[in-house]
Short mmCIF file of C-alpha atoms in Angstrom, two decimals:
data_model
loop_
_atom_site.label_atom_id
_atom_site.label_comp_id
_atom_site.label_asym_id
_atom_site.label_seq_id
_atom_site.Cartn_x
_atom_site.Cartn_y
_atom_site.Cartn_z
CA UNK B 1 -0.17 0.54 -0.47
CA UNK B 2 1.19 3.68 -1.50
CA UNK B 3 1.86 6.17 1.48
CA UNK B 4 -0.52 9.28 1.58
CA UNK B 5 -0.44 11.37 -0.57
CA UNK B 6 0.16 15.30 1.11
CA UNK B 7 -1.77 18.46 0.38
CA UNK B 8 0.96 20.19 1.63
CA UNK B 9 4.40 19.94 2.45
CA UNK B 10 6.69 22.57 4.41
CA UNK B 11 10.64 21.98 4.54
CA UNK B 12 13.41 23.93 4.75
CA UNK B 13 12.87 25.53 8.12
CA UNK B 14 13.64 24.75 11.59
CA UNK B 15 10.55 22.69 13.33
CA UNK B 16 10.07 22.92 16.97
CA UNK B 17 7.34 20.52 17.07
CA UNK B 18 6.61 20.55 20.51
CA UNK B 19 6.95 16.78 20.70
CA UNK B 20 9.67 15.50 22.78
CA UNK B 21 9.66 12.29 21.21
CA UNK B 22 10.86 14.30 17.75
CA UNK B 23 11.50 17.84 18.67
CA UNK B 24 12.99 19.21 16.19
CA UNK B 25 12.15 18.74 12.51
CA UNK B 26 13.18 20.18 8.75
CA UNK B 27 9.83 19.11 6.49
CA UNK B 28 6.12 18.43 8.05
CA UNK B 29 3.30 17.42 5.96
CA UNK B 30 -0.52 17.76 6.48
CA UNK B 31 -3.44 16.51 4.64
CA UNK B 32 -7.12 16.35 5.37
CA UNK B 33 -6.32 19.59 7.75
CA UNK B 34 -3.79 16.68 9.82
CA UNK B 35 0.09 16.61 9.39
CA UNK B 36 0.77 13.11 8.52
CA UNK B 37 4.29 13.32 9.16
CA UNK B 38 7.32 15.72 10.76
CA UNK B 39 10.96 14.85 10.21
CA UNK B 40 13.78 15.19 7.79
CA UNK B 41 13.56 16.38 4.04
CA UNK B 42 14.38 12.79 3.31
CA UNK B 43 11.09 10.80 5.49
CA UNK B 44 8.87 13.76 3.97
CA UNK B 45 9.99 13.27 0.38
CA UNK B 46 7.81 9.92 -0.71
CA UNK B 47 4.46 11.88 1.01
CA UNK B 48 5.10 14.01 -1.71
CA UNK B 49 2.28 14.14 -5.07
CA UNK B 50 1.83 15.27 -7.94
CA UNK B 51 0.12 18.13 -6.20
CA UNK B 52 1.27 18.67 -3.41
CA UNK B 53 1.87 22.15 -2.71
CA UNK B 54 5.19 22.52 -1.23
CA UNK B 55 6.45 25.83 0.83
CA UNK B 56 10.19 27.11 1.20
CA UNK B 57 9.89 27.88 4.90
CA UNK B 58 13.48 30.09 3.60
CA UNK B 59 15.03 28.98 7.30
CA UNK B 60 11.85 30.15 9.24
CA UNK B 61 11.20 28.77 12.65
CA UNK B 62 7.34 26.86 12.59
CA UNK B 63 5.91 25.31 15.80
CA UNK B 64 3.21 25.07 16.71
CA UNK B 65 -0.15 27.90 17.39
CA UNK B 66 -0.27 30.21 20.92
CA UNK B 67 -2.82 28.65 23.22
CA UNK B 68 -4.42 32.06 25.64
CA UNK B 69 -5.66 29.89 28.22
CA UNK B 70 -7.33 32.97 30.09
CA UNK B 71 -8.70 35.55 27.87
CA UNK B 72 -12.47 37.73 28.02
CA UNK B 73 -12.84 37.73 24.51
CA UNK B 74 -15.78 38.73 23.12
CA UNK B 75 -15.95 42.22 26.10
CA UNK B 76 -11.87 42.64 25.64
CA UNK B 77 -13.09 42.92 21.45
CA UNK B 78 -16.27 44.81 21.66
CA UNK B 79 -14.03 47.11 24.24
CA UNK B 80 -11.21 47.36 21.49
CA UNK B 81 -14.23 48.14 18.66
CA UNK B 82 -16.31 50.03 20.44
CA UNK B 83 -14.88 52.61 23.19
CA UNK B 84 -12.11 55.24 24.53
CA UNK B 85 -8.86 53.82 24.52
CA UNK B 86 -7.32 55.04 28.34
CA UNK B 87 -3.95 54.23 29.00
CA UNK B 88 -2.96 52.67 32.64
CA UNK B 89 -0.70 54.99 33.06
CA UNK B 90 -2.58 57.83 32.45
CA UNK B 91 -2.91 61.05 35.19
CA UNK B 92 -6.39 61.82 35.62
CA UNK B 93 -6.13 65.52 33.76
CA UNK B 94 -5.17 63.65 30.84
CA UNK B 95 -8.53 61.35 31.42
CA UNK B 96 -10.72 63.98 31.91
CA UNK B 97 -9.41 65.33 28.00
CA UNK B 98 -9.78 61.84 26.27
CA UNK B 99 -13.39 61.77 28.07
CA UNK B 100 -13.95 65.02 26.65
CA UNK B 101 -13.01 64.54 23.32
CA UNK B 102 -15.55 61.55 23.35
CA UNK B 103 -18.02 63.39 24.09
CA UNK B 104 -17.66 65.48 21.95
CA UNK B 105 -17.97 63.22 18.66
CA UNK B 106 -21.37 62.36 17.89
CA UNK B 107 -20.70 58.20 17.69
CA UNK B 108 -24.24 57.19 18.10
CA UNK B 109 -24.15 55.25 21.33
CA UNK B 110 -25.25 57.92 24.10
CA UNK B 111 -23.15 56.35 27.01
CA UNK B 112 -19.22 57.13 26.78
CA UNK B 113 -16.98 53.84 27.76
CA UNK B 114 -13.43 53.88 28.67
CA UNK B 115 -10.12 51.53 29.44
CA UNK B 116 -8.29 51.27 31.34
CA UNK B 117 -7.67 53.36 34.01
CA UNK B 118 -4.29 52.83 36.02
CA UNK B 119 -2.69 53.70 39.52
CA UNK B 120 -1.89 57.54 39.10
CA UNK B 121 -5.70 57.84 37.97
CA UNK B 122 -7.39 56.22 41.21
CA UNK B 123 -5.28 58.04 43.40
CA UNK B 124 -7.06 61.03 42.24
CA UNK B 125 -10.64 59.78 41.87
CA UNK B 126 -10.11 58.96 45.55
CA UNK B 127 -9.57 62.71 46.50
CA UNK B 128 -11.92 64.92 46.90
CA UNK B 129 -13.73 67.19 43.46
CA UNK B 130 -12.85 64.47 41.18
CA UNK B 131 -16.60 63.91 40.30
CA UNK B 132 -17.72 67.10 39.52
CA UNK B 133 -14.35 67.56 37.53
CA UNK B 134 -15.41 64.53 35.61
CA UNK B 135 -19.16 66.15 35.57
CA UNK B 136 -17.75 69.49 33.80
CA UNK B 137 -16.29 67.42 31.31
CA UNK B 138 -18.99 65.33 30.28
CA UNK B 139 -22.30 66.72 30.99
CA UNK B 140 -25.61 64.95 30.71
CA UNK B 141 -24.26 62.27 28.96
CA UNK B 142 -23.12 58.95 31.26
CA UNK B 143 -19.42 57.94 31.75
CA UNK B 144 -18.25 55.16 33.13
CA UNK B 145 -14.62 54.02 32.94
CA UNK B 146 -13.07 50.74 34.08
CA UNK B 147 -9.99 49.88 36.02
CA UNK B 148 -7.33 47.79 34.50
CA UNK B 149 -8.13 44.73 36.50
CA UNK B 150 -11.79 45.05 35.48
CA UNK B 151 -12.59 44.86 39.26
CA UNK B 152 -13.23 49.12 39.86
CA UNK B 153 -15.25 51.47 37.94
CA UNK B 154 -15.51 55.16 38.03
CA UNK B 155 -19.12 57.04 37.10
CA UNK B 156 -20.17 60.29 36.55
CA UNK B 157 -23.28 61.33 37.75
CA UNK B 158 -25.52 60.71 34.78
CA UNK B 159 -24.25 57.34 34.95
CA UNK B 160 -25.11 56.74 38.79
CA UNK B 161 -27.99 58.51 38.28
CA UNK B 162 -29.32 55.37 35.37
CA UNK B 163 -28.17 52.97 37.21
CA UNK B 164 -30.24 54.64 40.34
CA UNK B 165 -27.38 54.86 42.35
CA UNK B 166 -27.19 57.29 45.00
CA UNK B 167 -26.55 58.03 48.74
CA UNK B 168 -29.30 55.60 49.69
CA UNK B 169 -28.43 52.79 48.31
CA UNK B 170 -27.02 50.29 50.17
CA UNK B 171 -23.45 48.14 49.25
CA UNK B 172 -24.64 45.56 47.50
CA UNK B 173 -22.60 41.78 48.62
CA UNK B 174 -19.22 41.80 47.58
CA UNK B 175 -19.08 45.08 46.69
CA UNK B 176 -18.90 48.64 47.22
CA UNK B 177 -20.29 52.18 46.74
CA UNK B 178 -17.96 54.15 47.92
CA UNK B 179 -18.62 57.37 49.66
CA UNK B 180 -18.13 61.02 50.43
CA UNK B 181 -18.04 61.99 54.48
CA UNK B 182 -21.42 63.35 53.61
CA UNK B 183 -22.56 60.00 52.59
CA UNK B 184 -23.10 60.64 48.71
CA UNK B 185 -21.72 58.68 46.40
CA UNK B 186 -17.96 59.79 44.99
CA UNK B 187 -18.80 57.53 41.11
CA UNK B 188 -15.85 55.01 42.43
CA UNK B 189 -17.25 51.54 42.05
CA UNK B 190 -15.46 48.53 43.60
CA UNK B 191 -16.23 44.83 42.65
CA UNK B 192 -19.89 44.21 42.40
CA UNK B 193 -20.25 47.85 43.20
CA UNK B 194 -20.32 48.91 39.50
CA UNK B 195 -22.99 46.13 38.25
CA UNK B 196 -26.02 48.31 38.47
CA UNK B 197 -23.88 50.49 35.99
CA UNK B 198 -22.43 48.29 34.43
CA UNK B 199 -25.71 46.37 33.10
CA UNK B 200 -27.29 50.36 32.32
CA UNK B 201 -24.94 50.10 29.48
CA UNK B 202 -27.03 50.34 26.38
CA UNK B 203 -26.31 47.04 24.30
CA UNK B 204 -24.43 46.49 21.32
CA UNK B 205 -26.78 45.25 18.34
CA UNK B 206 -26.79 41.51 17.61
CA UNK B 207 -24.95 42.04 14.39
CA UNK B 208 -22.70 44.33 16.24
CA UNK B 209 -21.91 41.59 18.77
CA UNK B 210 -21.51 38.51 16.07
CA UNK B 211 -18.92 40.49 13.97
CA UNK B 212 -17.27 41.68 16.89
CA UNK B 213 -16.49 37.86 17.43
CA UNK B 214 -15.67 37.37 13.98
CA UNK B 215 -13.51 39.85 14.25
CA UNK B 216 -11.56 38.70 17.94
CA UNK B 217 -10.52 35.12 16.18
CA UNK B 218 -8.59 37.48 13.29
CA UNK B 219 -7.45 39.31 15.57
CA UNK B 220 -5.89 35.85 17.21
CA UNK B 221 -5.09 34.21 14.21
CA UNK B 222 -2.81 37.55 13.54
CA UNK B 223 -0.59 37.12 16.47
CA UNK B 224 0.14 33.64 16.25
CA UNK B 225 -2.88 32.07 18.66
CA UNK B 226 -5.01 28.85 17.17
CA UNK B 227 -6.44 28.08 20.86
CA UNK B 228 -8.38 30.19 23.15
CA UNK B 229 -10.08 29.90 26.75
CA UNK B 230 -12.52 32.01 27.41
CA UNK B 231 -12.48 32.67 31.41
CA UNK B 232 -16.18 33.43 31.76
CA UNK B 233 -18.76 32.42 28.97
CA UNK B 234 -22.52 33.58 29.26
CA UNK B 235 -24.49 32.13 27.02
CA UNK B 236 -24.53 34.14 24.48
CA UNK B 237 -21.11 33.99 23.79
CA UNK B 238 -21.34 30.63 23.11
CA UNK B 239 -23.48 31.54 20.67
CA UNK B 240 -22.09 33.67 18.83
CA UNK B 241 -18.70 31.19 18.71
CA UNK B 242 -20.96 28.59 17.84
CA UNK B 243 -22.63 30.32 14.73
CA UNK B 244 -19.05 30.91 13.72
CA UNK B 245 -17.76 26.85 13.93
CA UNK B 246 -20.75 26.47 11.80
CA UNK B 247 -19.63 28.65 9.03
CA UNK B 248 -16.19 27.82 9.01
CA UNK B 249 -14.51 30.64 10.39
CA UNK B 250 -13.80 29.76 14.19
CA UNK B 251 -10.28 29.25 13.56
CA UNK B 252 -9.53 28.82 17.33
CA UNK B 253 -9.76 25.36 19.38
CA UNK B 254 -12.30 27.03 21.85
CA UNK B 255 -12.63 25.80 25.88
CA UNK B 256 -15.35 27.61 27.97
CA UNK B 257 -15.57 28.43 31.25
CA UNK B 258 -19.17 28.76 32.11
CA UNK B 259 -20.81 31.62 34.44
CA UNK B 260 -22.43 28.77 36.57
CA UNK B 261 -22.14 30.51 39.99
CA UNK B 262 -23.29 33.68 41.21
CA UNK B 263 -19.80 35.07 42.09
CA UNK B 264 -19.13 35.73 38.31
CA UNK B 265 -20.72 39.53 36.57
CA UNK B 266 -23.54 39.22 34.67
CA UNK B 267 -25.01 35.68 36.71
CA UNK B 268 -28.85 34.11 35.56
CA UNK B 269 -29.17 31.18 37.43
CA UNK B 270 -31.95 29.83 34.37
CA UNK B 271 -28.81 30.54 32.15
CA UNK B 272 -26.44 28.81 34.19
CA UNK B 273 -28.91 25.58 34.48
CA UNK B 274 -29.39 25.81 30.24
CA UNK B 275 -25.69 26.33 29.96
CA UNK B 276 -25.53 23.61 32.08
CA UNK B 277 -27.44 21.25 30.46
CA UNK B 278 -26.51 21.48 27.42
CA UNK B 279 -23.12 22.37 27.24
CA UNK B 280 -22.09 20.18 24.99
CA UNK B 281 -24.82 20.46 22.04
CA UNK B 282 -24.01 24.06 23.06
CA UNK B 283 -20.51 23.44 21.57
CA UNK B 284 -19.26 23.01 18.12
CA UNK B 285 -16.55 20.46 16.13
CA UNK B 286 -13.37 23.38 17.79
CA UNK B 287 -15.53 24.04 21.43
CA UNK B 288 -15.71 22.39 24.75
CA UNK B 289 -17.56 24.02 27.56
CA UNK B 290 -16.82 21.09 30.14
CA UNK B 291 -15.48 24.50 32.61
CA UNK B 292 -16.78 26.26 35.05
CA UNK B 293 -15.41 30.10 36.39
CA UNK B 294 -15.70 30.96 40.46
CA UNK B 295 -14.48 33.95 41.76
CA UNK B 296 -12.78 34.54 45.12
CA UNK B 297 -11.45 37.60 45.94
CA UNK B 298 -10.29 40.46 43.87
CA UNK B 299 -7.44 42.68 43.01
CA UNK B 300 -4.22 43.85 44.88
CA UNK B 301 -4.57 47.51 43.29
CA UNK B 302 -7.81 47.89 45.18
CA UNK B 303 -7.04 45.99 48.10
CA UNK B 304 -9.26 43.53 47.39
CA UNK B 305 -7.11 40.21 47.26
CA UNK B 306 -8.07 38.06 50.23
CA UNK B 307 -4.46 38.08 52.14
CA UNK B 308 -3.14 35.88 54.90
CA UNK B 309 -1.39 38.81 56.31
CA UNK B 310 -3.06 43.04 56.64
CA UNK B 311 -1.70 45.09 53.59
CA UNK B 312 1.74 47.33 54.22
CA UNK B 313 -0.39 50.56 52.19
CA UNK B 314 -3.44 49.90 54.38
CA UNK B 315 -2.46 47.99 57.86
CA UNK B 316 -4.95 48.51 59.84
CA UNK B 317 -7.84 47.33 57.39
CA UNK B 318 -9.95 44.26 58.42
CA UNK B 319 -9.09 41.48 56.19
CA UNK B 320 -10.60 41.31 53.28
CA UNK B 321 -13.81 38.95 52.80
CA UNK B 322 -14.05 36.21 50.19
CA UNK B 323 -17.20 35.53 47.67
CA UNK B 324 -17.51 32.54 49.09
CA UNK B 325 -16.85 30.65 52.59
CA UNK B 326 -14.32 27.25 52.40
CA UNK B 327 -17.56 25.59 52.87
CA UNK B 328 -19.72 26.85 50.33
CA UNK B 329 -16.47 27.14 47.84
CA UNK B 330 -16.21 23.11 48.19
CA UNK B 331 -20.39 22.05 47.80
CA UNK B 332 -19.73 24.03 45.10
CA UNK B 333 -16.45 22.62 43.10
CA UNK B 334 -17.85 19.28 44.65
CA UNK B 335 -21.04 19.83 42.64
CA UNK B 336 -18.63 21.18 39.31
CA UNK B 337 -16.47 17.76 40.00
CA UNK B 338 -19.20 15.34 40.49
CA UNK B 339 -20.84 16.21 36.85
CA UNK B 340 -16.92 16.29 35.33
CA UNK B 341 -16.77 19.93 35.18
CA UNK B 342 -13.42 21.34 35.76
CA UNK B 343 -13.07 24.62 37.81
CA UNK B 344 -11.88 27.80 37.45
CA UNK B 345 -11.36 29.51 40.77
CA UNK B 346 -10.34 33.52 40.54
CA UNK B 347 -7.77 33.80 43.40
CA UNK B 348 -4.80 36.55 43.69
CA UNK B 349 -4.27 36.99 47.60
CA UNK B 350 -2.03 33.79 49.26
CA UNK B 351 -5.27 33.82 51.91
CA UNK B 352 -7.67 32.75 48.67
CA UNK B 353 -4.74 31.03 46.65
CA UNK B 354 -5.20 28.24 50.14
CA UNK B 355 -8.68 28.11 50.61
CA UNK B 356 -8.92 26.73 46.90
CA UNK B 357 -6.49 23.79 47.77
CA UNK B 358 -8.33 23.45 51.28
CA UNK B 359 -11.89 23.12 49.05
CA UNK B 360 -10.11 20.94 46.09
CA UNK B 361 -8.22 18.24 49.36
CA UNK B 362 -11.86 17.79 50.00
CA UNK B 363 -13.04 17.24 47.17
CA UNK B 364 -10.55 14.95 47.05
CA UNK B 365 -11.43 13.27 49.69
CA UNK B 366 -15.43 12.67 48.69
CA UNK B 367 -15.32 12.79 45.50
CA UNK B 368 -12.15 10.57 44.94
CA UNK B 369 -8.84 11.87 43.38
CA UNK B 370 -10.13 10.76 39.65
CA UNK B 371 -11.81 14.11 39.47
CA UNK B 372 -11.25 16.52 36.59
CA UNK B 373 -8.26 19.26 37.07
CA UNK B 374 -9.50 22.37 38.66
CA UNK B 375 -7.18 25.85 38.04
CA UNK B 376 -6.23 28.37 40.21
CA UNK B 377 -6.74 31.57 37.82
CA UNK B 378 -4.04 33.96 38.61
CA UNK B 379 -2.28 33.19 41.91
CA UNK B 380 0.60 35.39 41.95
CA UNK B 381 0.86 35.36 46.21
CA UNK B 382 1.12 31.68 46.04
CA UNK B 383 3.12 31.00 49.11
CA UNK B 384 5.89 28.30 49.48
CA UNK B 385 3.42 26.25 51.48
CA UNK B 386 1.24 25.82 48.88
CA UNK B 387 3.25 24.85 46.10
CA UNK B 388 3.33 21.13 46.21
CA UNK B 389 -0.15 21.17 47.07
CA UNK B 390 -0.70 21.83 42.99
CA UNK B 391 0.38 18.76 42.01
CA UNK B 392 -0.29 16.34 45.08
CA UNK B 393 -4.43 18.46 43.74
CA UNK B 394 -4.22 18.38 40.23
CA UNK B 395 -4.98 21.88 40.45
CA UNK B 396 -3.69 24.02 37.35
CA UNK B 397 -1.29 27.06 38.01
CA UNK B 398 -3.60 29.66 35.12
CA UNK B 399 -0.94 32.17 35.03
CA UNK B 400 -2.23 35.66 34.10
CA UNK B 401 -2.21 38.62 33.35
CA UNK B 402 1.93 39.16 32.56
CA UNK B 403 3.01 41.05 35.73
CA UNK B 404 6.01 38.93 35.68
CA UNK B 405 8.20 41.91 35.61
CA UNK B 406 8.23 44.97 36.46
CA UNK B 407 5.11 47.48 35.03
CA UNK B 408 2.92 49.71 36.15
CA UNK B 409 0.30 47.33 37.11
CA UNK B 410 2.89 44.85 39.26
CA UNK B 411 4.68 48.08 40.69
CA UNK B 412 1.13 49.44 42.00
CA UNK B 413 0.52 46.67 43.46
CA UNK B 414 4.19 45.90 45.34
CA UNK B 415 3.05 49.55 47.02
CA UNK B 416 -0.22 47.97 48.40
CA UNK B 417 1.51 44.70 49.76
CA UNK B 418 5.53 45.98 49.88
CA UNK B 419 8.05 45.15 48.65
CA UNK B 420 9.08 42.40 50.25
CA UNK B 421 6.16 40.26 50.20
CA UNK B 422 5.60 41.11 46.14
CA UNK B 423 9.25 39.78 45.83
CA UNK B 424 7.89 36.16 46.12
CA UNK B 425 5.09 36.31 43.56
CA UNK B 426 5.09 34.57 40.57
CA UNK B 427 7.47 32.00 41.72
CA UNK B 428 7.62 30.29 38.17
CA UNK B 429 10.38 28.04 38.19
CA UNK B 430 9.06 26.62 42.11
CA UNK B 431 6.05 25.87 41.03
CA UNK B 432 7.14 23.80 37.70
CA UNK B 433 10.30 22.33 40.09
CA UNK B 434 7.30 20.88 41.96
CA UNK B 435 5.46 19.62 39.39
CA UNK B 436 2.56 21.38 38.84
CA UNK B 437 0.37 21.16 35.66
CA UNK B 438 1.26 25.57 34.86
CA UNK B 439 -0.13 27.52 31.76
CA UNK B 440 1.19 31.27 31.07
CA UNK B 441 -2.01 33.22 29.42
CA UNK B 442 -3.08 37.04 28.88
CA UNK B 443 -6.70 37.58 31.28
CA UNK B 444 -6.97 40.43 28.17
CA UNK B 445 -7.72 42.94 28.08
CA UNK B 446 -7.41 43.90 31.96
CA UNK B 447 -3.63 45.61 31.66
CA UNK B 448 -3.57 46.24 27.79
CA UNK B 449 -5.80 47.58 24.86
CA UNK B 450 -3.24 44.96 22.87
CA UNK B 451 -2.66 41.50 23.23
CA UNK B 452 0.91 40.57 22.70
CA UNK B 453 1.90 37.11 24.33
CA UNK B 454 5.53 37.94 22.82
CA UNK B 455 5.78 40.67 25.16
CA UNK B 456 4.37 38.81 27.67
CA UNK B 457 6.70 35.12 27.27
CA UNK B 458 10.27 37.77 26.80
CA UNK B 459 9.34 38.52 30.02
CA UNK B 460 8.47 35.45 31.22
CA UNK B 461 12.18 34.86 30.44
CA UNK B 462 14.26 38.09 31.60
CA UNK B 463 12.07 38.57 33.98
CA UNK B 464 12.51 42.46 33.05
CA UNK B 465 10.11 44.83 30.64
CA UNK B 466 10.33 44.31 27.52
CA UNK B 467 9.58 47.70 26.49
CA UNK B 468 11.23 49.45 28.26
CA UNK B 469 9.67 51.44 30.35
CA UNK B 470 10.88 49.81 34.32
CA UNK B 471 14.07 49.51 35.07
CA UNK B 472 15.04 45.96 36.76
CA UNK B 473 14.18 42.89 37.08
CA UNK B 474 11.29 40.55 38.61
CA UNK B 475 12.65 37.68 40.95
CA UNK B 476 15.22 36.86 38.26
CA UNK B 477 15.97 33.53 39.72
CA UNK B 478 12.59 32.54 38.77
CA UNK B 479 13.25 33.19 35.12
CA UNK B 480 12.40 30.22 32.74
CA UNK B 481 14.28 29.49 29.11
CA UNK B 482 12.28 29.44 25.91
CA UNK B 483 12.52 26.17 26.19
CA UNK B 484 10.76 25.73 29.42
CA UNK B 485 8.09 28.90 28.15
CA UNK B 486 7.29 27.55 25.18
CA UNK B 487 4.51 24.25 26.36
CA UNK B 488 2.45 27.09 28.71
CA UNK B 489 1.98 28.30 25.85
CA UNK B 490 1.33 25.51 23.54
CA UNK B 491 0.88 21.55 24.88
CA UNK B 492 -0.01 22.33 28.40
CA UNK B 493 -3.40 24.64 27.84
CA UNK B 494 -4.26 21.93 24.79
CA UNK B 495 -3.80 19.40 27.77
CA UNK B 496 -5.46 21.45 30.61
CA UNK B 497 -8.46 22.24 27.45
CA UNK B 498 -8.60 18.39 26.90
CA UNK B 499 -7.52 18.53 23.51
CA UNK B 500 -3.86 17.19 23.91
CA UNK B 501 -4.74 14.90 21.11
CA UNK B 502 -5.23 16.98 19.14
CA UNK B 503 -3.13 20.10 19.13
CA UNK B 504 -0.43 21.98 21.08
CA UNK B 505 2.44 19.84 18.95
CA UNK B 506 3.32 19.38 15.63
CA UNK B 507 3.43 15.78 15.10
CA UNK B 508 0.69 12.74 13.33
CA UNK B 509 -2.57 12.41 13.43
CA UNK B 510 -2.64 15.79 15.40
CA UNK B 511 -4.64 19.24 13.97
CA UNK B 512 -2.01 21.24 11.47
CA UNK B 513 -1.67 24.28 13.89
CA UNK B 514 1.35 26.22 13.38
CA UNK B 515 2.97 29.14 13.11
CA UNK B 516 5.55 31.29 11.26
CA UNK B 517 8.42 33.60 12.71
CA UNK B 518 10.35 35.97 11.92
CA UNK B 519 13.20 34.40 13.83
CA UNK B 520 14.09 31.02 15.78
CA UNK B 521 13.34 31.93 19.51
CA UNK B 522 15.66 29.46 20.63
CA UNK B 523 18.55 31.33 19.20
CA UNK B 524 17.64 35.33 19.36
CA UNK B 525 18.68 37.54 21.98
CA UNK B 526 16.07 36.48 24.56
CA UNK B 527 15.10 40.35 25.04
CA UNK B 528 14.39 40.44 21.29
CA UNK B 529 11.42 37.82 21.59
CA UNK B 530 9.50 41.05 22.50
CA UNK B 531 9.86 41.95 18.94
CA UNK B 532 8.78 38.41 17.23
CA UNK B 533 6.52 38.89 14.09
CA UNK B 534 3.90 36.31 12.96
CA UNK B 535 3.88 36.35 9.18
CA UNK B 536 2.10 32.84 9.25
CA UNK B 537 -0.37 31.43 11.38
CA UNK B 538 -2.20 27.67 9.46
CA UNK B 539 -5.58 26.47 11.11
CA UNK B 540 -6.29 22.95 10.24
CA UNK B 541 -3.63 22.68 7.56
CA UNK B 542 -5.40 26.24 5.71
CA UNK B 543 -3.83 29.71 5.23
CA UNK B 544 -5.89 32.25 8.31
CA UNK B 545 -3.63 34.92 8.81
CA UNK B 546 -0.28 36.34 6.94
CA UNK B 547 1.17 34.35 4.01
CA UNK B 548 4.04 31.35 3.05
#
């Protein structure tokens, strides 16, 4: 029986496969959207037929497509297309100027939504007169701005009125409407305190959302991303990406952590019940929704992350309350675990992380050790004592956003918790050495308007700011080699999405999801990783970005 003919052969390059059995190759053959051969040119040549397209890589690097395991894709793309961009380094006066410009533009939408502000602006927003200053430039047009973490907002008086927030409005559970000495709202809204405002923002039309969903996939492919996991998905998001899958336009593998917990923004009991019961029927062939999301704490920049010790910046503040007690968290995870649903728990502070591990330990004892892998999202403040428990309990460390090097957001966290405690965060080398499953992800769009996996990857290798704006290195002893980083963006997230038998490596039988780069990541100066350009992206053997 003769060998099958390849539809496409790629050769004359450095093919880094992420396959331990065959890590580097010269040529690769594709047929029917799958890889049918990887090896030397001589080994692949017999697969060449009369109609085989042959692509000369010109010595360039070919590798598996990247997988972003933690992204808020649809809302982030809508924000990219339809909101006013503010930089996290902008001061309050600069932001006021941008809001004033946006308020004078007739864009057909009453509301002005802007993101993302950072520490410098937040400092002024906490002072008297900030709301009046925002009102002065926005008039009667409702304005709401989002903190870079997504866990805080600042709204003008018109937005507060439309949301029904005034001096008599009580704080919601797990949130705060910040007030002045007279009891009046200042415009600052923390955690669920903002939900009434964000719910009052008129929705984009269904057609506009569908276009944003389609644009989001093109955006990912342009960055070399051929897989993503949505970190807190609604039924609506599932439906938009299912429509793309049905149309052959979902050129990414897609996992969805469903908003099945009341701790999730926009939670609906009826919608959650439907999503849980029909999670497999709602998915197309490139989708998997066997995951749920729980929010347990907040973020350090707003002092809402649950810590074991007081914040250095506010030593007399009482401990932050978590959204669930240990017993409630255990019950929630146990319920999902019995149903084969992996749970991603947002846990940033060391106390919240320990709670997750304590809960999973009880779940493993109760349901048996063979249940699905669960996940800690973020987890940067994990203590040394808790690191070994990740592997012992089969808990994945979902590491994001990319704050493992000095930048404006990480420096804000350092000011909140103090330099001594901040020096211990993101101990990724120690976590990997302990045998834990680890992925690196973006958490787009929490810290930057643009998604840049190459800049983030550079930061993991160097622990330095790839942009050069901030000096120094954060915990350089925790830096990884390129060879150690690449699995965090390929094989590890593929396995975590339960797709390790389909993608994440370049090996026979797997989907031909590949990217061609303008440089060999293994041989260049690590600081040059940040400037990597994706020249071509293939999904299931089909060119979906660039040219080759």
